[in-house]
Each structure stands twice: as C-alpha cells, then as structure tokens.
CSV table of C-alpha atoms and ligand atoms in Angstrom, one decimal:
chain,number,residue,atom,x,y,z
A,1,MET,CA,124.4,52.4,66.7
A,2,PRO,CA,125.2,53.7,63.3
A,3,ILE,CA,125.8,57.1,61.8
A,4,ILE,CA,126.1,57.0,58.1
A,5,VAL,CA,128.5,59.8,56.8
A,6,LEU,CA,127.7,60.6,53.2
A,7,ARG,CA,130.2,61.6,50.6
A,8,ASP,CA,127.8,63.8,48.8
A,9,GLY,CA,124.9,65.5,50.6
A,10,GLU,CA,122.6,65.4,47.7
A,11,ALA,CA,122.8,61.8,46.7
A,12,ALA,CA,121.3,60.0,49.6
A,13,GLY,CA,117.9,58.9,48.2
A,14,GLU,CA,119.1,55.5,47.3
A,15,ILE,CA,120.2,54.8,51.0
A,16,GLU,CA,117.0,56.3,52.4
A,17,THR,CA,114.9,54.0,50.4
A,18,LYS,CA,116.9,51.0,51.5
A,19,LEU,CA,116.7,52.0,55.2
A,20,ALA,CA,112.9,52.4,54.6
A,21,GLU,CA,112.6,49.1,53.1
A,22,ALA,CA,114.4,47.4,55.9
A,23,GLY,CA,112.0,49.0,58.4
A,24,ALA,CA,114.8,51.4,60.0
A,25,GLU,CA,114.0,54.6,61.2
A,26,TYR,CA,116.4,57.4,60.0
A,27,ARG,CA,117.0,61.2,60.0
A,28,ARG,CA,119.2,63.0,57.5
A,29,LEU,CA,121.1,65.9,59.0
A,30,THR,CA,123.9,68.4,58.2
A,31,ILE,CA,125.7,69.0,61.6
A,32,TYR,CA,129.3,69.6,62.5
A,33,ASN,CA,130.0,70.3,58.8
A,34,LYS,CA,129.0,66.7,57.9
A,35,HIS,CA,126.2,65.3,55.8
A,36,ILE,CA,124.9,62.3,57.7
A,37,ILE,CA,122.1,59.9,58.1
A,38,VAL,CA,121.4,58.6,61.6
A,39,ALA,CA,119.5,55.4,61.7
A,40,TRP,CA,118.3,53.0,64.2
A,41,PRO,CA,117.9,50.3,65.3
A,42,ASP,CA,121.1,48.4,64.7
A,43,ASP,CA,119.9,45.2,63.2
A,44,LYS,CA,117.5,46.8,60.7
A,45,VAL,CA,120.3,49.1,59.5
A,46,ARG,CA,122.6,46.2,59.0
A,47,GLN,CA,119.9,44.4,57.2
A,48,ALA,CA,119.6,47.5,54.8
A,49,GLY,CA,123.2,46.7,53.7
A,50,ILE,CA,124.1,50.3,53.0
A,51,ASP,CA,127.8,50.1,53.7
A,52,ALA,CA,128.8,49.3,50.2
A,53,GLU,CA,126.6,52.2,48.6
A,54,PRO,CA,129.0,54.5,46.7
A,55,THR,CA,127.6,57.7,48.4
A,56,VAL,CA,128.5,56.4,51.9
A,57,GLN,CA,131.9,57.7,53.0
A,58,THR,CA,131.9,55.6,56.1
A,59,VAL,CA,129.5,54.1,58.6
A,60,ILE,CA,130.4,54.8,62.2
A,61,TYR,CA,129.1,52.3,64.8
A,62,THR,CA,129.0,53.8,68.1
A,63,ARG,CA,129.5,51.7,71.2
A,64,THR,CA,127.1,53.9,73.3
A,65,PRO,CA,123.4,54.5,73.7
A,66,TYR,CA,124.1,58.0,72.3
A,67,MET,CA,125.6,58.5,68.9
A,68,LEU,CA,125.7,62.2,67.9
A,69,THR,CA,127.2,63.3,71.3
A,70,SER,CA,129.8,60.6,71.3
A,71,ARG,CA,133.4,60.9,70.6
A,72,ASP,CA,133.2,58.0,68.2
A,73,PHE,CA,131.5,60.6,66.0
A,74,ILE,CA,133.7,63.5,66.4
A,75,GLU,CA,136.6,64.2,68.7
A,76,ARG,CA,135.6,67.8,69.9
A,77,SER,CA,133.0,70.4,69.2
A,78,SER,CA,132.8,74.0,69.6
A,79,PHE,CA,130.7,77.0,68.8
A,80,LYS,CA,130.8,80.7,69.3
A,81,VAL,CA,129.9,82.5,72.5
A,82,GLY,CA,130.3,86.2,71.7
A,83,ARG,CA,134.0,86.7,70.9
A,84,ALA,CA,135.0,83.3,72.5
A,85,GLU,CA,134.9,79.8,71.2
A,86,LEU,CA,133.4,77.4,73.7
A,87,GLY,CA,134.8,74.1,73.5
A,88,SER,CA,138.3,75.3,72.4
A,89,GLN,CA,141.2,76.5,74.3
A,90,ASP,CA,139.0,79.4,75.2
A,91,LEU,CA,137.6,79.7,78.7
A,92,VAL,CA,134.1,81.0,78.4
A,93,ILE,CA,132.5,83.1,81.3
A,94,VAL,CA,128.8,83.6,81.4
A,95,ALA,CA,127.6,85.7,84.4
A,96,GLY,CA,124.5,87.6,85.5
A,97,PRO,CA,121.8,87.6,88.1
A,98,CYS,CA,119.6,84.6,88.8
A,99,ALA,CA,116.6,86.6,87.6
A,100,VAL,CA,116.0,89.7,85.6
A,101,GLU,CA,114.3,92.0,88.1
A,102,SER,CA,114.4,95.3,86.3
A,103,GLU,CA,116.1,97.3,83.6
A,104,ASP,CA,118.3,99.2,86.1
A,105,GLN,CA,119.3,96.1,87.8
A,106,MET,CA,120.4,94.4,84.4
A,107,LEU,CA,122.1,97.2,82.9
A,108,GLU,CA,124.1,98.1,86.0
A,109,VAL,CA,125.3,94.6,86.5
A,110,ALA,CA,126.0,94.1,83.0
A,111,ARG,CA,128.2,97.0,82.8
A,112,GLU,CA,130.3,95.8,85.6
A,113,LEU,CA,130.5,92.2,84.1
A,114,LYS,CA,131.5,93.7,80.7
A,115,ALA,CA,134.3,95.6,82.4
A,116,CYS,CA,135.4,92.3,83.9
A,117,GLY,CA,135.6,90.6,80.6
A,118,VAL,CA,132.7,88.3,80.5
A,119,HIS,CA,131.6,86.7,77.3
A,120,ALA,CA,127.9,86.5,77.9
A,121,ILE,CA,125.3,87.8,80.2
A,122,ARG,CA,122.7,85.5,81.9
A,123,GLY,CA,119.3,86.2,83.5
A,124,GLY,CA,116.1,84.3,84.0
A,125,ALA,CA,112.9,85.7,82.7
A,126,PHE,CA,110.8,82.6,83.7
A,127,LYS,CA,112.0,81.2,86.9
A,128,PRO,CA,111.5,77.6,88.0
A,129,ARG,CA,110.7,78.1,91.7
A,130,THR,CA,110.1,75.3,94.1
A,131,SER,CA,107.1,77.1,95.5
A,132,PRO,CA,104.3,78.8,93.3
A,133,TYR,CA,104.3,81.7,95.7
A,134,SER,CA,108.0,82.7,95.1
A,135,PHE,CA,108.9,85.3,92.5
A,136,GLN,CA,108.1,83.7,89.1
A,137,GLY,CA,110.2,86.1,86.8
A,138,LEU,CA,109.2,89.0,84.7
A,139,GLY,CA,108.3,86.9,81.6
A,140,GLU,CA,108.3,88.7,78.3
A,141,GLU,CA,109.1,92.0,80.1
A,142,GLY,CA,112.4,90.2,81.2
A,143,LEU,CA,113.1,89.1,77.7
A,144,LYS,CA,112.8,92.6,76.5
A,145,ILE,CA,115.2,93.8,79.2
A,146,LEU,CA,117.7,91.0,78.1
A,147,ALA,CA,117.5,92.3,74.5
A,148,LYS,CA,118.1,95.8,75.7
A,149,THR,CA,121.0,94.5,77.7
A,150,ARG,CA,122.6,92.9,74.7
A,151,ASP,CA,122.0,96.2,72.6
A,152,GLU,CA,123.7,98.2,75.5
A,153,THR,CA,126.7,96.0,76.0
A,154,GLY,CA,127.1,94.3,72.7
A,155,LEU,CA,127.4,90.9,74.6
A,156,PRO,CA,125.2,88.0,73.9
A,157,VAL,CA,122.5,87.3,76.5
A,158,ALA,CA,121.2,83.9,77.7
A,159,THR,CA,118.0,82.8,79.3
A,160,GLU,CA,116.2,79.8,80.6
A,161,VAL,CA,113.3,78.3,78.6
A,162,MET,CA,111.0,76.2,80.8
A,163,ASP,CA,108.3,75.2,78.3
A,164,THR,CA,107.8,74.5,74.5
A,165,ARG,CA,105.4,77.4,74.4
A,166,LEU,CA,108.2,79.9,75.5
A,167,VAL,CA,110.9,78.6,72.9
A,168,ASP,CA,110.0,80.8,69.9
A,169,LEU,CA,109.3,83.9,72.1
A,170,ALA,CA,112.6,83.5,73.9
A,171,ALA,CA,114.5,82.9,70.7
A,172,ARG,CA,113.2,86.1,69.2
A,173,TYR,CA,114.8,88.1,72.2
A,174,VAL,CA,118.0,86.3,73.4
A,175,ASP,CA,121.0,84.8,71.8
A,176,ILE,CA,121.5,81.6,73.9
A,177,LEU,CA,118.9,79.4,75.5
A,178,TRP,CA,119.4,77.1,78.5
A,179,ILE,CA,117.4,74.3,79.9
A,180,GLY,CA,117.2,74.2,83.6
A,181,ALA,CA,117.9,71.3,85.9
A,182,ARG,CA,114.3,70.7,86.5
A,183,ASN,CA,113.6,70.4,82.7
A,184,SER,CA,116.5,68.6,81.3
A,185,GLN,CA,114.5,65.4,80.6
A,186,ASN,CA,111.4,67.2,79.3
A,187,PHE,CA,112.0,65.7,75.8
A,188,PHE,CA,109.4,67.8,74.1
A,189,LEU,CA,111.2,71.0,75.3
A,190,LEU,CA,114.7,69.5,74.2
A,191,ARG,CA,113.3,68.7,70.7
A,192,GLU,CA,111.9,72.3,70.4
A,193,VAL,CA,115.1,74.0,71.3
A,194,GLY,CA,116.7,71.6,68.9
A,195,ARG,CA,114.6,73.2,66.1
A,196,THR,CA,116.0,76.6,66.8
A,197,ARG,CA,119.5,77.4,65.7
A,198,LYS,CA,120.5,79.2,68.8
A,199,PRO,CA,123.2,77.7,71.0
A,200,VAL,CA,121.7,75.6,73.7
A,201,LEU,CA,123.1,74.8,77.2
A,202,ILE,CA,121.6,71.7,79.1
A,203,LYS,CA,121.9,71.7,82.8
A,204,ARG,CA,122.3,68.3,84.4
A,205,GLY,CA,119.2,67.5,86.4
A,206,PHE,CA,120.0,66.9,90.1
A,207,GLY,CA,119.0,63.3,89.8
A,208,MET,CA,120.4,62.6,86.5
A,209,LEU,CA,123.0,60.3,85.4
A,210,ILE,CA,125.9,61.5,83.1
A,211,ASP,CA,124.7,59.1,80.3
A,212,GLU,CA,121.1,60.6,80.6
A,213,LEU,CA,122.6,64.1,80.3
A,214,LEU,CA,124.2,63.2,77.1
A,215,LEU,CA,121.0,61.5,75.7
A,216,ALA,CA,119.3,64.9,76.6
A,217,ALA,CA,121.8,66.6,74.4
A,218,GLU,CA,121.2,63.9,71.8
A,219,TYR,CA,117.5,65.1,71.5
A,220,VAL,CA,118.6,68.6,70.8
A,221,ILE,CA,121.3,67.6,68.2
A,222,LEU,CA,119.0,65.1,66.3
A,223,GLU,CA,116.8,68.2,65.4
A,224,GLY,CA,119.8,69.5,63.6
A,225,ASN,CA,121.1,72.0,66.1
A,226,ASP,CA,124.7,71.2,66.7
A,227,LYS,CA,125.4,74.2,69.0
A,228,VAL,CA,125.0,72.4,72.2
A,229,ALA,CA,126.9,72.3,75.5
A,230,VAL,CA,126.1,70.6,79.0
A,231,ILE,CA,126.4,72.3,82.3
A,232,GLU,CA,127.2,70.4,85.7
A,233,ARG,CA,125.4,72.2,88.3
A,234,GLY,CA,125.5,69.7,91.3
A,235,ILE,CA,123.6,66.6,92.0
A,236,ARG,CA,121.5,65.7,95.1
A,237,THR,CA,123.4,63.6,97.6
A,238,PHE,CA,123.1,63.0,101.4
A,239,GLU,CA,125.2,66.0,102.0
A,240,LYS,CA,123.4,69.0,103.4
A,241,SER,CA,126.2,71.5,104.0
A,242,THR,CA,126.0,72.7,100.4
A,243,ARG,CA,122.9,73.2,98.4
A,244,PHE,CA,123.8,70.3,95.9
A,245,THR,CA,127.0,68.4,95.5
A,246,LEU,CA,129.1,69.6,92.6
A,247,ASP,CA,130.1,66.6,90.8
A,248,ILE,CA,133.5,67.6,89.8
A,249,ALA,CA,134.4,64.1,88.4
A,250,ALA,CA,131.5,64.7,85.8
A,251,ILE,CA,133.8,67.0,84.1
A,252,PRO,CA,136.6,64.6,83.1
A,253,VAL,CA,134.0,61.8,82.6
A,254,ILE,CA,131.9,63.8,80.2
A,255,LYS,CA,135.1,64.9,78.3
A,256,LYS,CA,135.9,61.3,77.8
A,257,LYS,CA,132.7,60.1,76.6
A,258,SER,CA,131.6,63.2,74.6
A,259,HIS,CA,132.8,65.9,72.3
A,260,LEU,CA,130.4,68.3,73.9
A,261,PRO,CA,131.7,71.5,75.8
A,262,VAL,CA,131.3,71.3,79.5
A,263,ILE,CA,130.3,74.3,81.5
A,264,VAL,CA,130.2,74.3,85.3
A,265,ASP,CA,127.7,76.4,87.3
A,266,PRO,CA,129.2,76.7,90.8
A,267,SER,CA,126.6,79.0,92.2
A,268,HIS,CA,123.7,76.5,92.5
A,269,PRO,CA,125.7,73.8,94.3
A,270,ALA,CA,127.2,76.2,96.6
A,271,GLY,CA,124.1,77.8,97.7
A,272,THR,CA,126.1,80.4,99.7
A,273,ARG,CA,128.5,82.9,98.1
A,274,ASP,CA,131.5,81.6,100.2
A,275,TYR,CA,131.8,78.4,98.3
A,276,VAL,CA,131.3,79.9,94.7
A,277,GLU,CA,135.1,80.7,94.2
A,278,PRO,CA,136.5,77.4,95.4
A,279,LEU,CA,134.0,75.5,93.2
A,280,ALA,CA,134.5,77.8,90.2
A,281,LEU,CA,138.4,77.3,90.5
A,282,ALA,CA,138.2,73.6,91.0
A,283,ALA,CA,136.0,73.3,87.9
A,284,ILE,CA,138.5,75.1,85.7
A,285,ALA,CA,141.3,73.1,87.2
A,286,ALA,CA,139.3,69.9,86.4
A,287,GLY,CA,139.0,70.9,82.7
A,288,ALA,CA,135.7,72.7,82.3
A,289,ASP,CA,135.4,74.9,79.2
A,290,GLY,CA,133.4,77.6,80.9
A,291,LEU,CA,131.5,78.7,83.9
A,292,MET,CA,128.1,80.2,84.5
A,293,ILE,CA,128.1,82.4,87.7
A,294,GLU,CA,125.3,84.2,89.4
A,295,VAL,CA,126.2,88.0,90.0
A,296,HIS,CA,123.7,90.5,91.3
A,297,PRO,CA,124.4,94.3,91.8
A,298,TYR,CA,122.8,94.0,95.3
A,299,PRO,CA,122.6,90.3,96.3
A,300,GLU,CA,120.9,91.1,99.6
A,301,LYS,CA,117.9,92.6,97.7
A,302,ALA,CA,117.8,89.8,95.1
A,303,LYS,CA,114.3,88.3,94.5
A,304,SER,CA,115.8,84.7,94.1
A,305,ASP,CA,119.0,82.8,95.3
A,306,LYS,CA,120.1,85.9,97.2
A,307,GLU,CA,122.6,83.8,99.4
A,308,GLN,CA,124.7,82.6,96.4
A,309,GLN,CA,124.8,85.6,94.1
A,310,LEU,CA,128.2,87.4,94.1
A,311,THR,CA,128.6,91.1,94.2
A,312,PRO,CA,130.3,92.6,91.2
A,313,ARG,CA,133.3,93.2,93.5
A,314,GLU,CA,133.6,89.6,94.6
A,315,PHE,CA,133.1,88.6,90.9
A,316,LYS,CA,135.9,90.9,89.9
A,317,ASP,CA,138.3,89.2,92.4
A,318,LEU,CA,137.2,85.9,91.1
A,319,MET,CA,137.9,86.8,87.6
A,320,GLN,CA,141.5,87.7,88.5
A,321,LYS,CA,142.1,84.4,90.0
A,322,ILE,CA,140.5,82.7,87.0
A,323,ARG,CA,142.7,84.5,84.7
A,324,ARG,CA,145.8,83.4,86.7
A,325,LEU,CA,144.7,79.8,86.8
A,326,ALA,CA,143.9,79.8,83.1
A,327,GLU,CA,147.5,81.0,82.3
A,328,VAL,CA,148.8,78.1,84.3
A,329,LEU,CA,146.6,75.6,82.5
A,330,GLY,CA,147.3,77.1,79.1
A,331,ARG,CA,143.6,78.2,78.5
A,332,ARG,CA,142.9,81.5,76.9
A,333,ILE,CA,140.3,84.1,78.1
A,334,PRO,CA,139.7,86.2,75.0
B,1,PEP,C1,119.3,79.1,87.5
B,1,PEP,O1,120.3,79.1,86.8
B,1,PEP,O2,118.9,80.2,88.0
B,1,PEP,C2,118.7,77.9,88.0
B,1,PEP,C3,117.4,77.9,88.3
B,1,PEP,O3,119.4,76.8,87.9
B,1,PEP,P1,119.2,75.3,88.0
B,1,PEP,O4,118.1,75.0,86.8
B,1,PEP,O5,120.5,74.6,87.6
B,1,PEP,O6,118.5,74.9,89.4
B,2,MN,MN1,119.4,80.9,90.3
C-alpha cells in the first residue's frame, strides 16, 4: 500500500484533488519528521497517477497490510521517555504497582523506584478486572495521585486508558497512556489516543497475532501520533504453569517487520513473582527496548495481581542484573 512522501508540506492540494477524483481515500500527516499522504486502496491510488507530480518526493509501496508501522516506511523509530530514548540503544525501564491504591503507596514505591534508576512510573487508575466484583481502581482520584507522583519524583507517569471517555481525562494528568491487553483491538479507543500527542504503549491482546498488533498501532499513528510502542505481555496457550505464555519470539519478529520500539511486560505472563526475573532478562537478551514491571511496596497487601508484583528489594536486585546484561549487549541505561 502506498505512502506518498511530499517534497514540500504545503503544496499537496494538487495531489489530494487527483486522489479524490480517482475515488481513493487519503490522510495527510506529518509524522516522523516527514510530510506524507497515506492513500488507499492501491488500485485507485495507481489510477490517480500521482507518482510524476513535482511535489512528490517518492511513493513507498509497502508489501504489508500495515504501512505506517512497516520498516518499508522508516527503519527505526524512537521517542523520549523521561531522560531515555525508547527505541534507541537505551533500555527503558517502566515500573510501579499494578494499581494505584493510595497516595502513600504510590509515593513510597516511587521513591524506591527512582533510587533504582527507572525512567517512568506505572500505575493503573482504571483496572480491567475479569470480575466486576474485584477492585476496579481509584478512577480520577488515582490519576491525581499519579500526577502528584510525577511532581514529587520528576519522573513521567503512565496509566491505562480503557475507554474513549477516559482519554482526555487521563491525558490531563499523566504523561504516557497505555492500552491494555483486553482493549488493543478497540479501534475507537486506538483512534482516540491517536488524537492526543502523548506517547502510547499498546499491549498485545492475549489472542492477538503480531500483524494484528501492528495494525492496532497503525490506527494510532494514522491519527497523527507518532510516539507509539508495542508491549508483548504474553498470549494464551494450552500451558497453565504460567499465567500467559510470554512470546519471546515476538520481539525479533516485530523488530523485523516494524520500526516500532518493543517493550516486554514480564509480570503478567509470569503470574507469580518467581518467574518475573528470568522472563525480564530473556526479553532483554532477545532485543526488547524496554520493560514494564509491576512493583508494589507491600505485594501481599496489593488489591490486584499480588502474586506477581515484586517487592522494591527484589526489583533492586533485578535492576542490577539488568544493568550487567545491558553492558554485555551494548545497551545503555541512562
Ligand atoms: C496491567 O498492566 O496491570 C494489566 C492489566 O495488564 P494487561 O492489560 O496486559 O493484562
Ligand atoms: Mn496488573
């Protein structure tokens, strides 16, 4: 499918007219420092005959169902997460509790995480629980606590958005939005976070193909938001010894297909804290650009995912191993 890269961002009217006349759909975007027009479907774009237009620098025909996430478009993409550049040589560590439970809980764990050198703090304010009777999160109160955590630590804070109605609200309080595994094919939600200019992390649904994950990211980028990364967090297989099966192979596969940074969440596939460290280290060894890890000041008291959240002490030990491994692999932890 074609991406029309423009020589001059202002002089695209002629091309748009031709595309419209040929019955093609198109979207003009400025992303990844390029002025482009994304147009579809193929046959109508070819019919429009815009290749020879003087304002067209080049037309990239991608070989994949996704274009903006494809490496046919750009080789690698990256964006800032605090002092680190996700998608570069930097290894980016995001950590924090499954859910925001109180101001004390957040500030206590955030101080410890900051001392360990993390780049961003996570915490769920709206929790996607399997049962409606389980803890549902603190809602806006949780977002306020996250904002306070950012103010106290100087670190960016990340939270999950579950619904289009929550996107503007969450974007007012936090720095990074993520889409949870249960919502990564909620296309209205993907478009809505795409309309913000906040970094967006998209978790792979546990029944989702890699190509479907890349198409989910495509939805976000097509709205003009180019700060997008994907998160492998385990898929459902027949194996029951772990909560989900971490698809380690997804890391090199995504890196081959797409320019997007890849983060791994070792906590949710592990399901129990014993497996978090080996999965985290394996992910880095396989080429992940970052990790998202659940850490709670008192996991035994956690209101969700208590079995898998690390104590700050365990996390500190893990960070030391991550640093040693990063050195061997030539990755930087700024
Ligand atoms: C979470 O990050 O707390 C979470 C619910 O993860 P997932 O959407 O991957 O299940
Ligand atoms: Mn969780």
